[in-house]
Short mmCIF file of C-alpha atoms and ligand atoms in Angstrom, two decimals:
data_model
loop_
_atom_site.label_atom_id
_atom_site.label_comp_id
_atom_site.label_asym_id
_atom_site.label_seq_id
_atom_site.Cartn_x
_atom_site.Cartn_y
_atom_site.Cartn_z
CA MET I 1 -1.36 12.02 26.35
CA HIS I 2 1.24 9.65 25.02
CA ALA I 3 0.15 7.79 21.92
CA LYS I 4 -0.11 4.03 21.72
CA ILE I 5 1.96 2.59 18.91
CA LEU I 6 0.29 0.83 16.01
CA ASP I 7 3.01 -1.74 15.49
CA GLY I 8 3.13 -2.79 11.83
CA LYS I 9 5.79 -5.39 12.54
CA ALA I 10 3.75 -7.23 15.17
CA MET I 11 0.53 -6.99 13.14
CA SER I 12 2.34 -8.27 10.05
CA LEU I 13 3.79 -11.21 11.93
CA GLU I 14 0.34 -12.29 13.09
CA LEU I 15 -1.22 -11.78 9.65
CA ARG I 16 1.61 -13.60 7.86
CA GLU I 17 1.18 -16.64 10.10
CA LYS I 18 -2.47 -16.79 9.04
CA LEU I 19 -1.50 -16.32 5.38
CA ALA I 20 1.01 -19.16 5.63
CA ARG I 21 -1.81 -21.43 6.83
CA ARG I 22 -4.02 -20.34 3.93
CA ALA I 23 -1.17 -20.98 1.47
CA GLU I 24 -0.72 -24.43 3.04
CA LYS I 25 -4.41 -25.20 2.51
CA LEU I 26 -4.15 -24.16 -1.13
CA LYS I 27 -1.19 -26.50 -1.58
CA GLU I 28 -3.42 -29.36 -0.41
CA GLN I 29 -5.59 -28.48 -3.45
CA GLY I 30 -2.49 -28.58 -5.68
CA ILE I 31 -2.19 -24.78 -5.96
CA VAL I 32 0.91 -22.84 -4.94
CA PRO I 33 0.15 -19.10 -4.87
CA GLY I 34 2.48 -17.35 -7.30
CA LEU I 35 3.61 -13.72 -7.48
CA ALA I 36 5.57 -12.25 -10.39
CA VAL I 37 7.36 -8.93 -10.06
CA ILE I 38 8.55 -7.05 -13.13
CA LEU I 39 11.53 -4.85 -12.35
CA VAL I 40 12.74 -2.47 -15.05
CA GLY I 41 16.24 -1.04 -14.64
CA HIS I 42 18.27 -0.83 -11.43
CA ASP I 43 16.66 1.80 -9.21
CA PRO I 44 18.22 1.10 -5.76
CA ALA I 45 15.00 1.73 -3.78
CA SER I 46 13.04 -0.54 -6.14
CA GLU I 47 15.71 -3.26 -5.76
CA ILE I 48 15.21 -3.13 -1.96
CA TYR I 49 11.41 -3.28 -2.25
CA VAL I 50 11.62 -6.23 -4.62
CA ARG I 51 14.00 -8.11 -2.30
CA ASN I 52 11.62 -7.53 0.62
CA LYS I 53 8.73 -8.82 -1.44
CA GLU I 54 10.69 -11.96 -2.41
CA LYS I 55 11.56 -12.51 1.27
CA GLY I 56 7.92 -12.08 2.30
CA CYS I 57 6.84 -14.63 -0.31
CA GLN I 58 9.40 -17.17 0.92
CA GLU I 59 8.25 -16.69 4.52
CA ILE I 60 4.68 -17.75 3.83
CA GLY I 61 5.13 -20.23 0.98
CA ILE I 62 4.30 -18.11 -2.07
CA TYR I 63 6.21 -18.94 -5.25
CA SER I 64 7.91 -15.75 -6.43
CA ARG I 65 9.42 -14.88 -9.77
CA THR I 66 11.26 -11.66 -10.59
CA ILE I 67 11.47 -10.63 -14.23
CA ARG I 68 14.32 -8.18 -14.75
CA LEU I 69 14.18 -5.98 -17.81
CA GLU I 70 16.80 -3.57 -19.09
CA GLU I 71 16.33 0.12 -18.36
CA SER I 72 15.99 0.74 -22.12
CA VAL I 73 13.22 -1.86 -22.64
CA SER I 74 10.47 -0.85 -25.07
CA GLN I 75 6.81 -0.45 -24.11
CA GLU I 76 5.94 -3.33 -26.43
CA THR I 77 8.43 -5.74 -24.81
CA LEU I 78 7.23 -4.77 -21.32
CA GLU I 79 3.61 -5.33 -22.30
CA ALA I 80 4.49 -8.66 -23.97
CA GLU I 81 6.07 -9.81 -20.65
CA ILE I 82 2.89 -8.82 -18.82
CA GLU I 83 0.77 -10.74 -21.34
CA LYS I 84 2.92 -13.86 -20.81
CA LEU I 85 2.33 -13.65 -17.07
CA ASN I 86 -1.40 -13.05 -17.62
CA ALA I 87 -1.51 -16.39 -19.43
CA ASP I 88 0.68 -18.29 -16.94
CA PRO I 89 -1.41 -20.46 -14.56
CA ALA I 90 1.46 -20.60 -12.02
CA ILE I 91 1.17 -16.83 -11.51
CA HIS I 92 -1.80 -15.45 -9.54
CA GLY I 93 -0.43 -11.98 -8.89
CA ILE I 94 1.52 -9.61 -11.15
CA LEU I 95 3.23 -6.49 -9.93
CA VAL I 96 5.00 -3.95 -12.09
CA GLN I 97 7.49 -2.22 -9.79
CA LEU I 98 7.05 1.57 -10.03
CA PRO I 99 8.40 4.01 -10.94
CA LEU I 100 9.16 2.94 -14.50
CA PRO I 101 11.84 4.78 -16.52
CA GLY I 102 10.53 8.01 -18.07
CA HIS I 103 10.18 6.72 -21.64
CA LEU I 104 7.61 4.11 -20.56
CA ASP I 105 3.89 4.81 -20.14
CA GLU I 106 3.05 3.50 -16.65
CA ASN I 107 -0.72 3.72 -16.99
CA ARG I 108 -0.70 1.91 -20.32
CA ALA I 109 1.49 -0.86 -18.85
CA LEU I 110 -0.70 -1.25 -15.76
CA ARG I 111 -3.81 -1.57 -17.92
CA HIS I 112 -2.26 -4.70 -19.49
CA VAL I 113 -2.28 -6.60 -16.20
CA LEU I 114 -5.38 -8.78 -15.89
CA PRO I 115 -7.54 -7.10 -13.22
CA GLU I 116 -7.84 -10.38 -11.28
CA LYS I 117 -4.02 -10.70 -11.20
CA ASP I 118 -3.50 -7.02 -10.37
CA VAL I 119 -2.40 -7.56 -6.75
CA ASP I 120 -1.33 -3.91 -6.47
CA GLY I 121 -4.93 -2.82 -7.10
CA PHE I 122 -3.79 -0.15 -9.58
CA HIS I 123 -5.77 -1.30 -12.64
CA LEU I 124 -8.59 1.06 -13.65
CA ILE I 125 -11.10 -1.74 -13.06
CA ASN I 126 -9.92 -2.20 -9.47
CA ALA I 127 -9.70 1.55 -8.80
CA GLY I 128 -13.22 1.90 -10.24
CA SER I 129 -14.51 -1.03 -8.16
CA LEU I 130 -13.33 0.67 -4.99
CA MET I 131 -14.91 3.93 -6.11
CA THR I 132 -18.26 2.32 -6.86
CA GLY I 133 -18.26 -0.08 -3.90
CA VAL I 134 -18.08 -3.40 -5.72
CA PRO I 135 -15.60 -6.15 -4.77
CA GLY I 136 -12.15 -5.82 -6.33
CA VAL I 137 -8.47 -5.81 -5.42
CA ILE I 138 -7.63 -3.01 -2.99
CA ALA I 139 -4.30 -1.18 -3.20
CA CYS I 140 -1.88 -2.54 -0.59
CA THR I 141 -0.80 0.61 1.25
CA PRO I 142 -4.27 2.03 1.98
CA LYS I 143 -5.55 -1.48 2.71
CA GLY I 144 -2.81 -1.94 5.32
CA ALA I 145 -3.37 1.54 6.73
CA LEU I 146 -7.10 0.84 7.15
CA TYR I 147 -6.32 -2.43 8.91
CA MET I 148 -4.17 -0.49 11.36
CA ILE I 149 -6.86 2.14 11.93
CA LYS I 150 -9.47 -0.58 12.56
CA SER I 151 -7.16 -2.37 14.98
CA THR I 152 -7.68 0.54 17.42
CA GLY I 153 -11.26 -0.70 17.86
CA ILE I 154 -12.58 2.85 17.38
CA ASP I 155 -16.02 3.08 15.75
CA LEU I 156 -15.25 4.94 12.51
CA THR I 157 -18.82 5.91 11.68
CA GLY I 158 -19.20 9.69 11.52
CA LYS I 159 -15.54 10.36 12.38
CA GLN I 160 -13.72 13.23 10.67
CA ALA I 161 -10.97 11.71 8.54
CA VAL I 162 -8.38 13.88 6.81
CA VAL I 163 -6.06 12.45 4.18
CA VAL I 164 -3.12 14.66 3.20
CA GLY I 165 -2.08 13.60 -0.30
CA ARG I 166 -4.16 12.71 -3.36
CA SER I 167 -2.03 10.22 -5.30
CA ASN I 168 -3.75 7.38 -7.14
CA ILE I 169 -1.79 4.78 -5.17
CA VAL I 170 -2.25 6.11 -1.63
CA GLY I 171 -4.28 9.29 -1.02
CA LYS I 172 -7.31 8.68 -3.21
CA PRO I 173 -7.87 4.97 -2.42
CA MET I 174 -7.29 5.74 1.30
CA ALA I 175 -10.01 8.38 1.17
CA MET I 176 -12.38 5.95 -0.59
CA LEU I 177 -11.78 3.27 2.05
CA LEU I 178 -12.46 5.69 4.89
CA LEU I 179 -15.61 6.87 3.12
CA ARG I 180 -16.71 3.24 2.86
CA GLU I 181 -16.29 3.06 6.65
CA ASN I 182 -18.71 6.01 6.97
CA CYS I 183 -16.11 8.59 7.92
CA THR I 184 -16.58 12.18 6.78
CA VAL I 185 -13.54 12.51 4.57
CA THR I 186 -11.50 15.54 3.54
CA ILE I 187 -8.67 15.17 1.01
CA CYS I 188 -5.88 17.77 1.16
CA HIS I 189 -3.09 18.46 -1.32
CA SER I 190 -0.44 21.01 -2.22
CA ARG I 191 -3.03 23.67 -3.14
CA THR I 192 -5.09 23.28 0.04
CA ARG I 193 -5.48 26.50 1.98
CA ASN I 194 -5.22 26.59 5.78
CA LEU I 195 -4.06 22.98 5.96
CA ALA I 196 -3.37 23.03 9.71
CA GLU I 197 -6.92 24.22 10.41
CA ILE I 198 -8.28 21.23 8.50
CA THR I 199 -5.91 18.64 9.97
CA ARG I 200 -6.66 19.87 13.50
CA ASN I 201 -10.25 18.71 12.98
CA ALA I 202 -9.21 15.17 12.16
CA ASP I 203 -10.15 12.24 14.37
CA ILE I 204 -8.23 10.14 11.85
CA LEU I 205 -5.27 11.82 10.13
CA VAL I 206 -3.43 10.08 7.29
CA ALA I 207 -0.24 11.67 6.00
CA ALA I 208 0.86 10.62 2.49
CA VAL I 209 2.85 13.63 1.38
CA GLY I 210 6.47 12.54 0.94
CA LYS I 211 7.98 15.34 3.04
CA PRO I 212 10.00 14.56 6.18
CA ARG I 213 8.22 15.48 9.46
CA PHE I 214 5.72 17.64 7.57
CA ILE I 215 2.87 17.08 10.05
CA THR I 216 3.80 18.88 13.24
CA ALA I 217 2.15 18.69 16.66
CA ASP I 218 0.21 21.95 16.18
CA MET I 219 -1.56 20.34 13.20
CA VAL I 220 -2.91 17.44 15.25
CA ARG I 221 -6.02 17.18 17.42
CA ASP I 222 -5.67 15.73 20.94
CA GLY I 223 -6.56 12.06 20.85
CA ALA I 224 -6.32 11.65 17.06
CA VAL I 225 -5.33 8.45 15.25
CA VAL I 226 -2.29 9.40 13.17
CA ILE I 227 -1.23 7.19 10.26
CA ASP I 228 2.12 8.03 8.72
CA VAL I 229 2.47 6.64 5.21
CA GLY I 230 5.56 8.66 4.31
CA ILE I 231 8.94 7.05 3.76
CA ASN I 232 11.62 9.73 3.54
CA ARG I 233 15.33 9.91 4.04
CA ALA I 234 16.49 12.82 6.21
CA ASP I 235 19.85 13.22 7.96
CA GLY I 236 20.84 9.75 6.77
CA LYS I 237 17.84 8.14 8.47
CA ILE I 238 14.43 6.90 7.35
CA CYS I 239 11.60 9.02 8.69
CA GLY I 240 7.93 9.56 7.96
CA ASP I 241 5.79 12.56 7.09
CA VAL I 242 4.92 13.03 10.76
CA ASP I 243 7.09 14.70 13.39
CA PHE I 244 6.89 11.55 15.49
CA GLU I 245 7.94 12.51 19.05
CA PRO I 246 5.96 15.76 19.51
CA VAL I 247 2.92 14.36 17.68
CA SER I 248 3.01 11.27 19.94
CA GLU I 249 2.39 13.60 22.88
CA LYS I 250 -0.97 14.63 21.41
CA ALA I 251 -2.25 11.65 19.43
CA ALA I 252 -3.97 8.64 20.98
CA TRP I 253 -2.55 6.24 18.36
CA ILE I 254 0.32 6.60 15.94
CA THR I 255 2.22 4.49 13.42
CA PRO I 256 6.03 4.57 13.55
CA VAL I 257 8.36 4.84 10.54
CA PRO I 258 9.97 2.40 9.97
CA GLY I 259 7.91 -0.48 11.38
CA GLY I 260 4.49 0.92 10.53
CA VAL I 261 2.55 1.19 7.29
CA GLY I 262 5.51 0.10 5.11
CA LYS I 263 5.64 -3.32 6.73
CA MET I 264 1.88 -3.72 6.33
CA THR I 265 2.03 -2.80 2.64
CA ILE I 266 4.05 -5.91 1.84
CA THR I 267 1.83 -8.03 4.06
CA MET I 268 -1.22 -6.80 2.12
CA LEU I 269 0.54 -7.63 -1.15
CA LEU I 270 1.01 -11.19 0.15
CA GLU I 271 -2.64 -11.26 1.23
CA ASN I 272 -3.83 -10.03 -2.19
CA THR I 273 -1.74 -12.79 -3.83
CA VAL I 274 -3.16 -15.51 -1.58
CA GLU I 275 -6.67 -14.16 -2.21
CA ALA I 276 -6.06 -14.24 -5.98
CA ALA I 277 -4.94 -17.88 -5.72
CA GLU I 278 -7.98 -18.68 -3.55
CA ARG I 279 -10.26 -17.23 -6.24
CA THR I 280 -8.65 -19.67 -8.71
CA ALA I 281 -9.08 -22.58 -6.31
CA TYR I 282 -12.49 -21.95 -4.81
CA GLY I 283 -14.07 -19.35 -7.19
CA SER I 284 -14.96 -15.86 -5.96
P1 NDP Q 301 2.99 11.56 -4.41
O1 NDP Q 301 4.20 12.41 -4.58
O2 NDP Q 301 2.39 10.90 -5.58
O3 NDP Q 301 1.85 12.42 -3.70
C1 NDP Q 301 2.14 13.32 -2.68
C2 NDP Q 301 0.90 14.10 -2.35
O4 NDP Q 301 1.22 15.04 -1.33
C3 NDP Q 301 0.34 14.90 -3.54
O5 NDP Q 301 -1.05 14.70 -3.64
C4 NDP Q 301 0.69 16.33 -3.20
O6 NDP Q 301 -0.26 17.28 -3.66
C5 NDP Q 301 0.67 16.30 -1.68
N1 NDP Q 301 1.48 17.38 -1.15
C6 NDP Q 301 2.75 17.75 -1.49
N2 NDP Q 301 3.12 18.84 -0.81
C7 NDP Q 301 2.08 19.18 -0.03
C8 NDP Q 301 1.86 20.24 0.89
N3 NDP Q 301 2.78 21.17 1.12
N4 NDP Q 301 0.67 20.29 1.51
C9 NDP Q 301 -0.29 19.36 1.28
N5 NDP Q 301 -0.13 18.35 0.42
C10 NDP Q 301 1.04 18.26 -0.23
O7 NDP Q 301 3.38 10.52 -3.29
P2 NDP Q 301 2.75 9.08 -2.90
O8 NDP Q 301 1.32 9.23 -2.58
O9 NDP Q 301 3.18 8.08 -3.88
O10 NDP Q 301 3.58 8.80 -1.57
C11 NDP Q 301 3.50 9.64 -0.43
C12 NDP Q 301 4.52 9.19 0.58
O11 NDP Q 301 4.23 7.86 0.98
C13 NDP Q 301 5.97 9.13 0.07
O12 NDP Q 301 6.83 9.43 1.14
C14 NDP Q 301 6.16 7.68 -0.34
O13 NDP Q 301 7.51 7.28 -0.26
C15 NDP Q 301 5.34 7.01 0.73
N6 NDP Q 301 4.82 5.70 0.35
C16 NDP Q 301 4.88 4.75 1.29
C17 NDP Q 301 4.36 3.50 1.07
C18 NDP Q 301 4.41 2.51 2.16
O14 NDP Q 301 4.36 1.34 1.92
N7 NDP Q 301 4.47 2.97 3.42
C19 NDP Q 301 3.80 3.14 -0.24
C20 NDP Q 301 3.69 4.24 -1.16
C21 NDP Q 301 4.19 5.48 -0.86
P3 NDP Q 301 -0.51 17.57 -5.23
O15 NDP Q 301 -1.33 16.43 -5.72
O16 NDP Q 301 -1.23 18.87 -5.23
O17 NDP Q 301 0.85 17.63 -5.87
#
Protein backbone atom coordinates (compact mmCIF):
# COMPACT_ATOMS: atom_id res chain seq x y z
CA MET A 1 0.00 0.00 0.00
CA HIS A 2 1.17 3.52 -0.62
CA ALA A 3 -0.61 6.10 1.49
CA LYS A 4 -2.64 8.95 0.06
CA ILE A 5 -1.44 12.32 1.25
CA LEU A 6 -3.67 14.49 3.39
CA ASP A 7 -2.51 17.79 1.96
CA GLY A 8 -2.82 20.53 4.58
CA LYS A 9 -1.76 23.18 2.10
CA ALA A 10 -4.50 22.39 -0.41
CA MET A 11 -7.15 21.98 2.29
CA SER A 12 -6.11 25.28 3.86
CA LEU A 13 -6.30 27.09 0.56
CA GLU A 14 -9.87 25.93 0.03
CA LEU A 15 -10.90 26.71 3.60
CA ARG A 16 -9.25 30.15 3.57
CA GLU A 17 -11.16 31.11 0.41
CA LYS A 18 -14.40 30.31 2.23
CA LEU A 19 -13.22 32.25 5.30
CA ALA A 20 -12.39 35.27 3.15
CA ARG A 21 -15.99 35.23 1.87
CA ARG A 22 -17.33 35.03 5.43
CA ALA A 23 -15.07 37.94 6.48
CA GLU A 24 -16.38 39.91 3.48
CA LYS A 25 -19.97 39.29 4.59
CA LEU A 26 -19.14 40.50 8.08
CA LYS A 27 -17.67 43.68 6.62
CA GLU A 28 -21.02 44.34 4.95
CA GLN A 29 -22.43 44.40 8.53
CA GLY A 30 -19.70 46.87 9.54
CA ILE A 31 -17.60 44.27 11.40
CA VAL A 32 -13.98 43.51 10.55
CA PRO A 33 -12.85 40.34 12.37
CA GLY A 34 -9.90 41.22 14.59
CA LEU A 35 -7.16 39.03 16.06
CA ALA A 36 -4.66 40.21 18.67
CA VAL A 37 -1.50 38.25 19.39
CA ILE A 38 0.53 38.90 22.52
CA LEU A 39 4.18 38.03 22.03
CA VAL A 40 6.45 38.12 25.06
CA GLY A 41 10.20 38.22 24.41
CA HIS A 42 12.00 37.20 21.22
CA ASP A 43 11.79 33.42 20.93
CA PRO A 44 12.73 32.77 17.25
CA ALA A 45 10.16 29.98 16.71
CA SER A 46 7.41 32.14 18.24
CA GLU A 47 8.44 35.06 15.99
CA ILE A 48 7.96 32.79 12.93
CA TYR A 49 4.56 31.53 14.14
CA VAL A 50 3.39 35.07 14.80
CA ARG A 51 4.51 36.24 11.34
CA ASN A 52 2.63 33.33 9.74
CA LYS A 53 -0.47 34.23 11.70
CA GLU A 54 -0.24 37.88 10.60
CA LYS A 55 0.17 36.72 6.98
CA GLY A 56 -2.84 34.42 7.28
CA CYS A 57 -4.95 37.26 8.66
CA GLN A 58 -3.97 39.56 5.79
CA GLU A 59 -4.83 36.87 3.24
CA ILE A 60 -8.45 36.60 4.32
CA GLY A 61 -9.18 40.14 5.52
CA ILE A 62 -8.81 39.80 9.30
CA TYR A 63 -7.45 42.84 11.13
CA SER A 64 -4.39 41.72 13.09
CA ARG A 65 -2.56 43.41 15.93
CA THR A 66 0.61 42.14 17.57
CA ILE A 67 1.39 43.34 21.08
CA ARG A 68 5.08 42.90 21.84
CA LEU A 69 6.10 42.78 25.47
CA GLU A 70 9.59 42.68 26.92
CA GLU A 71 10.93 39.32 28.08
CA SER A 72 11.03 40.67 31.66
CA VAL A 73 7.37 41.80 31.69
CA SER A 74 5.50 41.21 34.95
CA GLN A 75 2.47 38.94 35.30
CA GLU A 76 0.38 41.98 36.23
CA THR A 77 1.36 43.94 33.10
CA LEU A 78 0.68 40.92 30.89
CA GLU A 79 -2.74 40.41 32.44
CA ALA A 80 -3.52 44.14 32.15
CA GLU A 81 -2.78 43.91 28.38
CA ILE A 82 -5.14 40.94 28.11
CA GLU A 83 -7.85 42.86 29.98
CA LYS A 84 -7.48 45.80 27.56
CA LEU A 85 -8.00 43.46 24.62
CA ASN A 86 -10.96 41.80 26.36
CA ALA A 87 -12.62 45.22 26.45
CA ASP A 88 -11.68 46.22 22.89
CA PRO A 89 -14.61 45.79 20.45
CA ALA A 90 -12.23 45.72 17.44
CA ILE A 91 -10.69 42.50 18.77
CA HIS A 92 -12.68 39.24 18.50
CA GLY A 93 -9.83 36.83 19.13
CA ILE A 94 -6.92 36.99 21.59
CA LEU A 95 -3.95 34.69 21.47
CA VAL A 96 -1.11 34.60 23.97
CA GLN A 97 1.84 33.09 22.11
CA LEU A 98 3.28 30.19 24.12
CA PRO A 99 5.66 29.35 25.62
CA LEU A 100 5.90 32.32 27.98
CA PRO A 101 9.19 33.05 29.79
CA GLY A 102 9.64 30.90 32.91
CA HIS A 103 8.81 33.59 35.48
CA LEU A 104 5.27 33.97 34.09
CA ASP A 105 2.34 31.74 35.04
CA GLU A 106 0.88 30.57 31.71
CA ASN A 107 -2.30 29.08 33.12
CA ARG A 108 -3.07 32.19 35.15
CA ALA A 109 -2.52 34.39 32.07
CA LEU A 110 -4.72 32.21 29.85
CA ARG A 111 -7.54 32.32 32.39
CA HIS A 112 -7.65 36.12 31.91
CA VAL A 113 -8.66 35.84 28.26
CA LEU A 114 -12.44 36.09 27.87
CA PRO A 115 -13.59 32.56 26.92
CA GLU A 116 -15.48 33.91 23.88
CA LYS A 117 -12.29 35.64 22.64
CA ASP A 118 -10.08 32.63 23.43
CA VAL A 119 -9.48 31.60 19.81
CA ASP A 120 -6.79 29.12 20.91
CA GLY A 121 -9.40 27.19 22.90
CA PHE A 122 -7.06 26.92 25.90
CA HIS A 123 -9.27 28.59 28.53
CA LEU A 124 -10.58 26.21 31.21
CA ILE A 125 -14.14 27.01 30.13
CA ASN A 126 -13.42 25.96 26.55
CA ALA A 127 -11.44 22.87 27.59
CA GLY A 128 -14.31 21.95 29.92
CA SER A 129 -16.91 22.57 27.19
CA LEU A 130 -15.14 20.10 24.92
CA MET A 131 -14.92 17.60 27.76
CA THR A 132 -18.62 17.86 28.59
CA GLY A 133 -19.85 18.14 24.99
CA VAL A 134 -21.24 21.66 25.02
CA PRO A 135 -20.41 24.23 22.31
CA GLY A 136 -17.19 26.17 22.85
CA VAL A 137 -13.99 27.16 21.09
CA ILE A 138 -11.97 24.12 20.04
CA ALA A 139 -8.16 24.17 20.14
CA CYS A 140 -6.77 24.81 16.65
CA THR A 141 -4.35 21.90 16.18
CA PRO A 142 -6.73 19.07 17.13
CA LYS A 143 -9.56 20.83 15.29
CA GLY A 144 -7.44 20.91 12.12
CA ALA A 145 -6.30 17.32 12.62
CA LEU A 146 -9.91 16.14 12.96
CA TYR A 147 -10.85 18.01 9.78
CA MET A 148 -8.10 16.13 7.98
CA ILE A 149 -9.21 12.77 9.39
CA LYS A 150 -12.81 13.45 8.35
CA SER A 151 -11.72 14.46 4.86
CA THR A 152 -10.83 10.79 4.22
CA GLY A 153 -14.58 10.07 4.25
CA ILE A 154 -14.02 7.11 6.60
CA ASP A 155 -16.88 6.42 9.03
CA LEU A 156 -15.22 7.00 12.41
CA THR A 157 -17.86 5.27 14.52
CA GLY A 158 -16.37 2.36 16.44
CA LYS A 159 -12.87 2.86 15.02
CA GLN A 160 -9.84 2.32 17.26
CA ALA A 161 -8.11 5.67 17.66
CA VAL A 162 -4.75 5.96 19.40
CA VAL A 163 -3.34 9.34 20.39
CA VAL A 164 0.32 9.36 21.41
CA GLY A 165 0.82 12.40 23.65
CA ARG A 166 -1.35 13.83 26.42
CA SER A 167 -0.64 17.57 26.39
CA ASN A 168 -3.46 19.99 27.16
CA ILE A 169 -3.04 21.70 23.79
CA VAL A 170 -2.90 18.67 21.49
CA GLY A 171 -3.17 15.14 22.93
CA LYS A 172 -6.06 15.53 25.35
CA PRO A 173 -8.35 17.69 23.17
CA MET A 174 -7.57 15.42 20.19
CA ALA A 175 -8.68 12.40 22.21
CA MET A 176 -11.88 14.20 23.26
CA LEU A 177 -12.72 15.10 19.66
CA LEU A 178 -12.22 11.51 18.49
CA LEU A 179 -14.36 10.29 21.39
CA ARG A 180 -17.06 12.73 20.28
CA GLU A 181 -16.88 11.06 16.85
CA ASN A 182 -17.59 7.70 18.55
CA CYS A 183 -14.10 6.30 18.19
CA THR A 184 -12.76 3.99 20.88
CA VAL A 185 -9.87 6.11 22.10
CA THR A 186 -6.60 5.17 23.78
CA ILE A 187 -4.23 7.90 25.00
CA CYS A 188 -0.54 6.97 25.28
CA HIS A 189 2.30 8.85 26.96
CA SER A 190 5.87 8.45 28.14
CA ARG A 191 4.91 5.89 30.81
CA THR A 192 2.83 3.71 28.48
CA ARG A 193 3.99 0.12 28.37
CA ASN A 194 4.16 -1.84 25.09
CA LEU A 195 3.44 1.27 23.02
CA ALA A 196 3.96 -0.45 19.65
CA GLU A 197 1.41 -3.13 20.55
CA ILE A 198 -1.17 -0.42 21.21
CA THR A 199 -0.38 1.72 18.17
CA ARG A 200 -0.54 -1.36 15.90
CA ASN A 201 -4.23 -1.63 16.80
CA ALA A 202 -4.99 1.88 15.64
CA ASP A 203 -7.29 2.57 12.70
CA ILE A 204 -6.55 6.23 13.39
CA LEU A 205 -3.10 7.03 14.81
CA VAL A 206 -2.26 10.56 15.96
CA ALA A 207 1.34 11.31 16.92
CA ALA A 208 1.89 14.37 19.14
CA VAL A 209 5.11 13.47 20.89
CA GLY A 210 7.77 15.96 19.80
CA LYS A 211 10.38 13.36 18.85
CA PRO A 212 11.70 13.12 15.28
CA ARG A 213 10.49 10.01 13.37
CA PHE A 214 9.40 8.36 16.62
CA ILE A 215 6.56 6.36 15.03
CA THR A 216 8.16 3.70 12.85
CA ALA A 217 6.53 1.41 10.29
CA ASP A 218 6.42 -1.57 12.68
CA MET A 219 4.17 0.49 14.99
CA VAL A 220 1.53 1.07 12.31
CA ARG A 221 -1.38 -1.10 11.18
CA ASP A 222 -1.85 -1.71 7.44
CA GLY A 223 -4.40 0.76 6.11
CA ALA A 224 -4.29 3.14 9.10
CA VAL A 225 -4.91 6.89 8.95
CA VAL A 226 -1.73 8.47 10.33
CA ILE A 227 -1.79 12.07 11.54
CA ASP A 228 1.58 13.58 12.33
CA VAL A 229 1.31 16.59 14.61
CA GLY A 230 5.01 16.77 15.45
CA ILE A 231 7.22 19.62 14.28
CA ASN A 232 10.86 18.78 14.94
CA ARG A 233 14.18 19.87 13.59
CA ALA A 234 16.55 17.01 12.72
CA ASP A 235 19.64 17.14 10.49
CA GLY A 236 18.87 20.77 9.70
CA LYS A 237 15.41 19.90 8.35
CA ILE A 238 11.86 20.06 9.67
CA CYS A 239 10.37 16.63 10.23
CA GLY A 240 7.43 15.13 12.09
CA ASP A 241 7.02 12.47 14.75
CA VAL A 242 6.39 9.86 12.06
CA ASP A 243 9.03 8.09 9.97
CA PHE A 244 7.28 9.30 6.83
CA GLU A 245 8.57 7.15 3.94
CA PRO A 246 8.39 3.66 5.53
CA VAL A 247 5.10 4.46 7.29
CA SER A 248 3.63 5.65 3.96
CA GLU A 249 4.13 2.12 2.65
CA LYS A 250 1.72 0.76 5.28
CA ALA A 251 -0.78 3.52 5.98
CA ALA A 252 -3.78 4.31 3.78
CA TRP A 253 -3.62 8.04 4.56
CA ILE A 254 -0.87 10.18 6.01
CA THR A 255 -0.15 13.85 6.71
CA PRO A 256 3.22 15.24 5.60
CA VAL A 257 5.47 17.53 7.67
CA PRO A 258 5.71 20.31 6.63
CA GLY A 259 2.50 20.93 4.71
CA GLY A 260 0.19 18.95 6.97
CA VAL A 261 -1.29 19.67 10.39
CA GLY A 262 0.83 22.80 10.96
CA LYS A 263 -0.74 24.58 8.02
CA MET A 264 -4.22 23.59 9.19
CA THR A 265 -3.54 24.88 12.72
CA ILE A 266 -3.26 28.46 11.46
CA THR A 267 -6.28 28.01 9.22
CA MET A 268 -8.31 26.88 12.26
CA LEU A 269 -7.08 29.91 14.20
CA LEU A 270 -8.41 32.10 11.38
CA GLU A 271 -11.68 30.14 11.42
CA ASN A 272 -12.03 30.52 15.20
CA THR A 273 -11.49 34.28 14.80
CA VAL A 274 -14.10 34.60 12.05
CA GLU A 275 -16.51 32.51 14.14
CA ALA A 276 -15.92 34.78 17.16
CA ALA A 277 -16.70 37.83 15.01
CA GLU A 278 -19.81 36.10 13.62
CA ARG A 279 -21.03 35.49 17.18
CA THR A 280 -20.73 39.26 17.77
CA ALA A 281 -22.57 40.04 14.54
CA TYR A 282 -25.30 37.41 14.46
CA GLY A 283 -25.36 36.06 18.08
CA SER A 284 -24.50 32.43 18.82
P1 LIG B 1 4.39 18.10 24.87
O1 LIG B 1 5.86 18.02 25.07
O2 LIG B 1 3.57 18.97 25.74
O3 LIG B 1 3.79 16.62 24.96
C1 LIG B 1 4.44 15.52 24.41
C2 LIG B 1 3.72 14.27 24.81
O4 LIG B 1 4.43 13.16 24.27
C3 LIG B 1 3.64 14.07 26.33
O5 LIG B 1 2.34 13.71 26.71
C4 LIG B 1 4.64 12.95 26.59
O6 LIG B 1 4.27 12.09 27.65
C5 LIG B 1 4.56 12.18 25.29
N1 LIG B 1 5.78 11.40 25.10
C6 LIG B 1 7.07 11.81 25.20
N2 LIG B 1 7.91 10.79 25.01
C7 LIG B 1 7.15 9.70 24.78
C8 LIG B 1 7.43 8.34 24.53
N3 LIG B 1 8.68 7.88 24.49
N4 LIG B 1 6.40 7.50 24.34
C9 LIG B 1 5.12 7.94 24.38
N5 LIG B 1 4.80 9.21 24.62
C10 LIG B 1 5.79 10.09 24.82
O7 LIG B 1 4.20 18.46 23.35
P2 LIG B 1 2.94 19.09 22.54
O8 LIG B 1 1.75 18.24 22.72
O9 LIG B 1 2.87 20.52 22.82
O10 LIG B 1 3.50 18.93 21.06
C11 LIG B 1 3.81 17.67 20.48
C12 LIG B 1 4.46 17.90 19.14
O11 LIG B 1 3.55 18.58 18.29
C13 LIG B 1 5.72 18.79 19.16
O12 LIG B 1 6.58 18.35 18.15
C14 LIG B 1 5.19 20.17 18.81
O13 LIG B 1 6.18 20.97 18.20
C15 LIG B 1 4.12 19.80 17.82
N6 LIG B 1 3.04 20.77 17.71
C16 LIG B 1 2.61 21.02 16.46
C17 LIG B 1 1.57 21.88 16.24
C18 LIG B 1 1.11 22.07 14.85
O14 LIG B 1 0.50 23.06 14.55
N7 LIG B 1 1.34 21.09 13.96
C19 LIG B 1 0.94 22.61 17.34
C20 LIG B 1 1.39 22.21 18.65
C21 LIG B 1 2.42 21.32 18.81
P3 LIG B 1 4.24 12.59 29.20
O15 LIG B 1 2.98 13.38 29.33
O16 LIG B 1 4.23 11.32 29.97
O17 LIG B 1 5.47 13.42 29.40
